[in-house]
Amino acid sequence: MKATGSRMKTAAQRLSWLRYVNPFRYIKKLDWYIIRKFIGTYFFAIALIISISIVFDVNENLAKFAQYHAPLKAIVLDYYVNFVPYFANLFSPLFVFIAVIFFTSRLAGNSEIISMLAAGVSFKRLMRPYMISAALIASLSFYLGSYIIPKGTIIRQNFETMYKNKKKNTSAENVQLQVGKGVIAYIQHYDNLSKRGYGFCLYQFENKKLVSHMTANEIQYDTISDSKYHWKAQQWRIREMRGMREKITSGATKDTVIMMEPTDLVFSKGQQETFTSPQLKQYISKQIDRGSGNVVQYEVEYHKRIASSFASFILTTIGVSLSSRKRKGGMGLYLGIGLALSFTYIMLQTVSATFAIKADAPPMLAAWTPNIIFTVIAWFCYRHAPN
């Protein structure tokens, strides 16, 4: 029995370090109180503002829904079920700021912040539950924006195409891209609805010399194949250059593998929002390897998803620093400042993304510019917060 008790004691001592990595060990009653207030107000703000947005959106689009005979089930499940998370995540910085300003101003107005500071709680310690809440919101925002919302965006955009007369781009003219090392494909006209291209050419180079040239009147993508990149060429002709000799073969139909897909040929507005982050990264890498110059908006979208998540920490710091001091006049001033700063942040995101696309600026810098600017503002506010 003694030996068993000794072994159990030794095992308990070895596992004692686990209590130091338990996150709940560092969360006290004060932290739980502020976290509940923060998260509760955040979701309340989302529910309130999105509800108002839905009312305005229904009022604006009701005539179109009736004109195109949109079924009620599709309106609710295909459009609004995907409308809500998309716009909630898009304006998440706004909701974070409103939540922080709203409940922190109330705490300050009720002298609760003063009581905490008077009891020996430093402002740095007071920031802990706010940062924990911001981390939870940032993680949720990143997961939704990177994996869940893109799938819903596909359904919502398809609904808009059918019932809101927002037609997608379904064709392309004079498409040229690199589909392999030294292999260039050209399509004079491509129709994405039928997955068919016309006026197709395929050039293969070795050491900057043309060694093979394939032409086809039509080329059809095989949508039922188990693997990707399967195309069927019709009325094809291949010229192979072997030194001073030339070999020509032709035929009516030929199954071939060409390293391109329909998504590589037709670009529609907002297409980058329909890719999950892993798909976006893979697509960017593939397009860069092919020498495509139409990847800036995809790179901006990829970096913006990461940068937007960190906005929760920055705007939370600004909100707490502004609203934690008790002043006469209530929270009206702070709420106004918070709304102005939130809309400025969202506007900077849009402007920097547009600037990167139009002016060929570095996509990563464009996505992180709002965070850099607002980090300076957050540091200034934090330095002048009450202690």
Coordinates of C-alpha atoms in Angstrom, one line a residue:
M1 CA 0.0 0.0 0.0
K2 CA 2.9 2.3 0.8
A3 CA 4.5 1.7 -2.5
T4 CA 1.2 2.4 -4.3
G5 CA 0.7 5.6 -2.4
S6 CA 4.2 6.7 -3.1
R7 CA 3.8 6.1 -6.9
M8 CA 0.5 8.0 -6.9
K9 CA 2.2 10.9 -5.1
T10 CA 5.1 10.9 -7.6
A11 CA 2.7 10.9 -10.5
A12 CA 0.7 13.8 -9.0
Q13 CA 3.9 15.8 -8.6
R14 CA 4.9 15.2 -12.2
L15 CA 1.5 16.3 -13.4
S16 CA 1.4 19.4 -11.1
W17 CA 2.8 21.5 -13.9
L18 CA -0.4 21.1 -15.9
R19 CA -2.1 23.6 -13.5
Y20 CA 0.1 26.3 -14.8
V21 CA -1.0 25.9 -18.4
N22 CA -4.7 25.7 -17.4
P23 CA -6.1 29.0 -18.8
F24 CA -9.0 29.1 -16.3
R25 CA -6.4 29.4 -13.5
Y26 CA -5.7 32.9 -14.5
I27 CA -9.3 34.0 -15.0
K28 CA -10.8 35.5 -11.8
K29 CA -14.3 36.6 -10.9
L30 CA -13.5 40.1 -12.2
D31 CA -12.4 38.7 -15.5
W32 CA -15.5 36.5 -15.9
Y33 CA -17.7 39.6 -15.1
I34 CA -16.1 41.7 -17.8
I35 CA -15.9 38.8 -20.4
R36 CA -19.6 38.1 -20.0
K37 CA -20.4 41.8 -20.4
F38 CA -18.1 42.2 -23.4
I39 CA -19.3 39.0 -25.3
G40 CA -22.9 39.6 -24.4
T41 CA -22.9 43.2 -25.6
Y42 CA -21.0 42.2 -28.8
F43 CA -23.6 39.7 -29.9
F44 CA -26.4 42.0 -28.8
A45 CA -25.0 44.8 -31.1
I46 CA -24.7 42.3 -34.0
A47 CA -28.3 41.1 -33.5
L48 CA -29.6 44.7 -33.3
I49 CA -27.7 46.2 -36.3
I50 CA -28.1 43.2 -38.5
S51 CA -31.8 43.1 -37.8
I52 CA -32.1 46.7 -39.0
S53 CA -30.0 45.9 -42.0
I54 CA -32.2 43.0 -43.0
V55 CA -35.3 45.2 -42.7
F56 CA -33.7 47.7 -45.1
D57 CA -32.5 45.0 -47.5
V58 CA -35.9 43.4 -47.7
N59 CA -37.5 46.8 -48.4
E60 CA -34.9 47.4 -51.1
N61 CA -35.1 44.0 -52.8
L62 CA -38.7 43.0 -52.3
A63 CA -39.7 44.2 -55.8
K64 CA -36.9 42.2 -57.4
F65 CA -37.7 39.1 -55.4
A66 CA -41.3 39.4 -56.7
Q67 CA -40.2 40.2 -60.2
Y68 CA -38.0 37.2 -60.5
H69 CA -40.4 34.9 -58.5
A70 CA -37.9 34.0 -55.8
P71 CA -39.3 31.3 -53.5
L72 CA -39.5 32.2 -49.8
K73 CA -37.4 29.2 -48.9
A74 CA -34.6 30.3 -51.2
I75 CA -34.8 33.9 -49.9
V76 CA -34.5 32.8 -46.3
L77 CA -32.1 29.8 -46.5
D78 CA -30.0 30.8 -49.5
Y79 CA -29.8 34.5 -49.2
Y80 CA -30.4 35.8 -45.7
V81 CA -28.9 32.8 -43.8
N82 CA -25.7 33.6 -45.7
F83 CA -26.2 37.4 -45.7
V84 CA -26.1 37.6 -41.9
P85 CA -22.7 36.0 -41.2
Y86 CA -21.1 37.8 -44.2
F87 CA -22.0 41.3 -43.1
A88 CA -21.7 40.5 -39.4
N89 CA -18.0 39.4 -40.0
L90 CA -17.4 42.3 -42.4
F91 CA -18.4 44.9 -39.8
S92 CA -17.0 43.0 -36.8
P93 CA -14.6 45.8 -35.9
L94 CA -17.6 48.1 -35.7
F95 CA -19.5 45.7 -33.3
V96 CA -16.4 45.3 -31.2
F97 CA -16.0 49.0 -30.8
I98 CA -19.6 49.6 -30.0
A99 CA -19.7 46.8 -27.4
V100 CA -16.5 48.0 -25.7
I101 CA -17.6 51.7 -25.6
F102 CA -21.2 50.8 -24.5
F103 CA -20.6 48.6 -21.5
T104 CA -17.3 50.2 -20.4
S105 CA -18.9 53.6 -20.4
R106 CA -21.7 52.2 -18.2
L107 CA -19.1 50.7 -15.8
A108 CA -17.3 54.0 -15.6
G109 CA -20.6 55.9 -15.2
N110 CA -21.5 53.6 -12.2
S111 CA -18.1 54.2 -10.7
E112 CA -17.2 50.5 -11.1
I113 CA -13.9 51.3 -13.0
I114 CA -13.0 53.8 -10.2
S115 CA -13.6 51.1 -7.6
M116 CA -11.5 48.6 -9.4
L117 CA -8.6 51.0 -9.7
A118 CA -9.0 52.1 -6.1
A119 CA -8.8 48.5 -5.0
G120 CA -5.4 48.2 -6.5
V121 CA -6.3 46.8 -9.9
S122 CA -4.0 48.4 -12.4
F123 CA -5.2 49.5 -15.8
K124 CA -2.9 46.9 -17.4
R125 CA -4.5 44.2 -15.2
L126 CA -7.9 45.5 -16.1
M127 CA -7.1 45.0 -19.8
R128 CA -6.7 41.2 -19.3
P129 CA -10.4 40.2 -19.7
Y130 CA -10.8 42.6 -22.6
M131 CA -7.9 41.0 -24.4
I132 CA -9.2 37.5 -23.7
S133 CA -12.6 38.5 -25.1
A134 CA -10.9 40.1 -28.1
A135 CA -8.9 36.9 -28.7
L136 CA -12.2 34.8 -28.7
I137 CA -13.8 37.2 -31.1
A138 CA -10.7 37.4 -33.4
S139 CA -10.5 33.6 -33.5
L140 CA -14.2 33.3 -34.3
S141 CA -13.9 36.0 -37.0
F142 CA -10.9 34.4 -38.6
Y143 CA -12.5 30.9 -38.7
L144 CA -15.8 32.2 -40.1
G145 CA -14.0 34.4 -42.7
S146 CA -11.6 31.8 -43.8
Y147 CA -13.6 28.6 -43.8
I148 CA -17.4 29.1 -43.3
I149 CA -18.4 32.3 -45.0
P150 CA -16.8 31.6 -48.4
K151 CA -19.0 28.5 -48.8
G152 CA -22.1 30.6 -48.0
T153 CA -21.0 33.3 -50.3
I154 CA -21.2 30.9 -53.3
I155 CA -24.8 30.1 -52.4
R156 CA -25.6 33.8 -51.9
Q157 CA -24.0 34.9 -55.2
N158 CA -25.8 32.2 -57.1
F159 CA -29.1 33.4 -55.6
E160 CA -28.3 37.0 -56.6
T161 CA -27.5 35.8 -60.1
M162 CA -30.9 34.1 -60.4
Y163 CA -33.2 36.5 -58.5
K164 CA -31.5 39.9 -58.3
N165 CA -30.4 40.2 -61.9
K166 CA -26.7 40.4 -60.9
K167 CA -25.3 38.5 -63.9
K168 CA -22.0 36.8 -63.5
N169 CA -19.2 37.0 -66.0
T170 CA -19.6 33.7 -68.0
S171 CA -17.2 34.2 -70.9
A172 CA -13.7 35.4 -71.6
E173 CA -11.9 36.6 -74.7
N174 CA -8.3 36.1 -75.8
V175 CA -7.1 34.2 -72.7
Q176 CA -3.4 33.4 -72.5
L177 CA -1.8 31.7 -69.6
Q178 CA 1.2 29.5 -68.7
V179 CA -0.1 25.9 -67.9
G180 CA 3.3 24.3 -67.3
K181 CA 7.0 25.0 -67.5
G182 CA 7.5 26.3 -71.0
V183 CA 3.9 25.5 -72.0
I184 CA 1.6 28.4 -73.0
A185 CA -2.2 28.0 -73.7
Y186 CA -4.3 30.5 -75.7
I187 CA -8.1 30.5 -76.2
Q188 CA -9.7 33.0 -78.4
H189 CA -13.2 32.7 -76.8
Y190 CA -14.3 30.7 -73.8
D191 CA -17.9 30.1 -72.6
N192 CA -18.1 29.1 -69.0
L193 CA -21.7 27.9 -69.2
S194 CA -20.9 25.1 -71.7
K195 CA -17.2 24.8 -70.5
R196 CA -16.2 25.1 -74.1
G197 CA -13.4 27.1 -75.8
Y198 CA -12.9 28.2 -79.4
G199 CA -9.7 28.9 -81.3
F200 CA -7.4 27.0 -79.0
C201 CA -3.6 26.9 -79.3
L202 CA -1.0 25.2 -77.1
Y203 CA 2.7 26.2 -77.5
Q204 CA 5.5 24.1 -75.9
F205 CA 9.0 25.7 -75.6
E206 CA 12.4 24.1 -74.7
N207 CA 15.3 26.5 -74.2
K208 CA 13.2 29.3 -75.6
K209 CA 12.7 27.3 -78.8
L210 CA 9.2 26.2 -80.0
V211 CA 9.2 22.4 -80.2
S212 CA 5.4 21.7 -80.4
H213 CA 2.4 23.6 -81.5
M214 CA -1.2 22.3 -81.1
T215 CA -4.3 23.9 -82.5
A216 CA -8.0 23.0 -82.2
N217 CA -11.2 24.5 -83.4
E218 CA -12.9 23.7 -80.1
I219 CA -11.9 22.4 -76.7
Q220 CA -14.3 21.0 -74.1
Y221 CA -13.7 20.5 -70.4
D222 CA -14.6 17.0 -69.1
T223 CA -16.8 17.8 -66.1
I224 CA -17.6 14.1 -65.3
S225 CA -14.0 12.9 -65.1
D226 CA -12.7 11.6 -61.8
S227 CA -9.6 13.8 -62.0
K228 CA -8.9 17.4 -63.0
Y229 CA -7.4 18.9 -66.1
H230 CA -9.1 16.6 -68.7
W231 CA -10.0 18.3 -72.0
K232 CA -11.4 17.0 -75.3
A233 CA -10.0 18.7 -78.4
Q234 CA -12.0 18.7 -81.7
Q235 CA -10.6 19.2 -85.1
W236 CA -7.1 19.2 -83.7
R237 CA -3.7 19.5 -85.4
I238 CA -0.2 19.1 -83.8
R239 CA 3.1 20.3 -85.4
E240 CA 6.3 18.8 -83.8
M241 CA 9.6 20.5 -84.7
R242 CA 12.6 18.1 -84.6
G243 CA 15.6 20.1 -85.8
M244 CA 15.1 20.7 -89.5
R245 CA 12.3 18.3 -89.7
E246 CA 8.6 18.7 -88.9
K247 CA 6.0 16.1 -88.0
I248 CA 2.3 17.0 -88.4
T249 CA -0.5 14.9 -87.0
S250 CA -4.2 15.7 -86.9
G251 CA -7.6 14.2 -86.1
A252 CA -11.3 14.8 -85.3
T253 CA -11.3 14.2 -81.5
K254 CA -8.5 13.9 -79.0
D255 CA -8.6 13.4 -75.2
T256 CA -5.8 15.3 -73.5
V257 CA -4.5 16.6 -70.2
I258 CA -3.9 20.3 -69.9
M259 CA -3.0 21.9 -66.6
M260 CA -5.8 24.4 -66.5
E261 CA -9.4 24.6 -65.2
P262 CA -12.5 26.7 -66.0
T263 CA -11.8 28.8 -62.9
D264 CA -8.5 29.8 -64.4
L265 CA -10.1 31.2 -67.5
V266 CA -13.1 33.3 -66.2
F267 CA -12.8 35.9 -63.5
S268 CA -16.0 37.3 -62.0
K269 CA -16.4 40.2 -59.5
G270 CA -16.1 39.0 -55.9
Q271 CA -14.7 35.6 -56.9
Q272 CA -11.9 35.8 -54.3
E273 CA -14.6 35.9 -51.6
T274 CA -15.8 32.4 -52.6
F275 CA -12.4 30.7 -51.8
T276 CA -11.5 29.4 -48.4
S277 CA -8.1 30.5 -47.2
P278 CA -6.3 27.3 -48.1
Q279 CA -8.0 27.4 -51.6
L280 CA -7.0 31.0 -51.9
K281 CA -3.4 30.4 -51.0
Q282 CA -3.2 27.5 -53.5
Y283 CA -4.9 29.5 -56.2
I284 CA -2.5 32.5 -55.7
S285 CA 0.5 30.1 -55.9
K286 CA -0.8 28.5 -59.0
Q287 CA -1.5 31.8 -60.8
I288 CA 1.9 33.2 -59.9
D289 CA 3.6 30.1 -61.3
R290 CA 1.7 30.7 -64.5
G291 CA 2.7 34.3 -64.8
S292 CA -0.8 35.7 -64.3
G293 CA -1.0 39.3 -63.3
N294 CA -4.6 39.0 -62.1
V295 CA -3.8 37.9 -58.6
V296 CA -3.5 41.1 -56.6
Q297 CA -7.2 41.1 -55.4
Y298 CA -6.8 37.5 -54.3
E299 CA -3.6 38.3 -52.3
V300 CA -5.3 41.3 -50.7
E301 CA -8.3 39.2 -49.7
Y302 CA -5.9 36.5 -48.2
H303 CA -4.0 39.0 -46.1
K304 CA -7.1 41.0 -45.2
R305 CA -8.7 38.0 -43.5
I306 CA -5.7 37.7 -41.1
A307 CA -5.3 41.5 -40.6
S308 CA -9.1 42.0 -39.8
S309 CA -8.8 39.4 -37.0
F310 CA -6.2 41.5 -35.2
A311 CA -8.4 44.6 -35.4
S312 CA -10.3 43.2 -32.4
F313 CA -7.3 43.7 -30.2
I314 CA -6.5 47.2 -31.5
L315 CA -10.0 48.6 -31.4
T316 CA -10.7 47.0 -28.0
T317 CA -7.6 48.8 -26.6
I318 CA -8.8 52.1 -28.1
G319 CA -12.4 51.6 -26.8
V320 CA -11.3 50.8 -23.2
S321 CA -8.8 53.6 -23.1
L322 CA -11.4 56.2 -24.3
S323 CA -14.4 55.1 -22.2
S324 CA -12.9 54.0 -18.9
R325 CA -12.7 57.5 -17.5
K326 CA -15.9 58.8 -15.8
R327 CA -17.0 62.1 -17.3
K328 CA -20.1 64.2 -17.3
G329 CA -22.4 63.8 -20.3
G330 CA -22.6 60.0 -20.3
M331 CA -21.4 57.8 -23.2
G332 CA -22.7 59.8 -26.1
L333 CA -19.3 61.4 -26.9
Y334 CA -17.4 58.1 -26.7
L335 CA -20.0 56.3 -28.8
G336 CA -19.7 59.0 -31.4
I337 CA -15.9 58.7 -31.4
G338 CA -16.1 54.9 -31.5
L339 CA -18.4 54.9 -34.5
A340 CA -16.3 57.5 -36.3
L341 CA -13.1 55.4 -35.7
S342 CA -14.8 52.2 -36.6
F343 CA -16.1 53.5 -39.9
T344 CA -12.7 55.1 -40.6
Y345 CA -11.1 51.7 -40.1
I346 CA -13.5 50.0 -42.5
M347 CA -13.1 52.8 -45.0
L348 CA -9.3 52.5 -44.8
Q349 CA -9.6 48.7 -45.5
T350 CA -11.6 49.4 -48.6
V351 CA -9.4 52.3 -49.8
S352 CA -6.1 50.4 -49.2
A353 CA -7.4 47.3 -51.0
T354 CA -8.6 49.4 -54.0
F355 CA -5.2 51.2 -54.0
A356 CA -3.3 47.9 -54.1
I357 CA -5.4 46.6 -57.0
K358 CA -5.3 49.8 -59.1
A359 CA -1.8 51.1 -58.3
D360 CA -0.1 47.7 -58.0
A361 CA 1.0 48.3 -54.4
P362 CA 2.2 45.4 -52.2
P363 CA -1.0 43.5 -51.2
M364 CA 0.3 42.6 -47.7
L365 CA 1.1 46.2 -46.9
A366 CA -2.2 47.3 -48.2
A367 CA -4.1 44.8 -46.0
W368 CA -2.1 45.7 -42.9
T369 CA -2.0 49.5 -43.4
P370 CA -5.3 50.2 -41.3
N371 CA -3.9 48.0 -38.5
I372 CA -0.6 49.9 -38.5
I373 CA -2.3 53.3 -38.4
F374 CA -4.7 52.3 -35.7
T375 CA -2.0 50.6 -33.6
V376 CA -0.4 54.0 -33.2
I377 CA -3.8 55.5 -32.2
A378 CA -4.3 52.6 -29.7
W379 CA -0.8 53.2 -28.2
F380 CA -1.6 56.9 -27.8
C381 CA -5.0 56.2 -26.2
Y382 CA -3.5 53.6 -23.9
R383 CA -0.8 56.0 -22.7
H384 CA -3.4 58.5 -21.7
A385 CA -5.8 56.1 -20.1
P386 CA -6.7 56.4 -16.3
N387 CA -4.4 54.6 -13.9

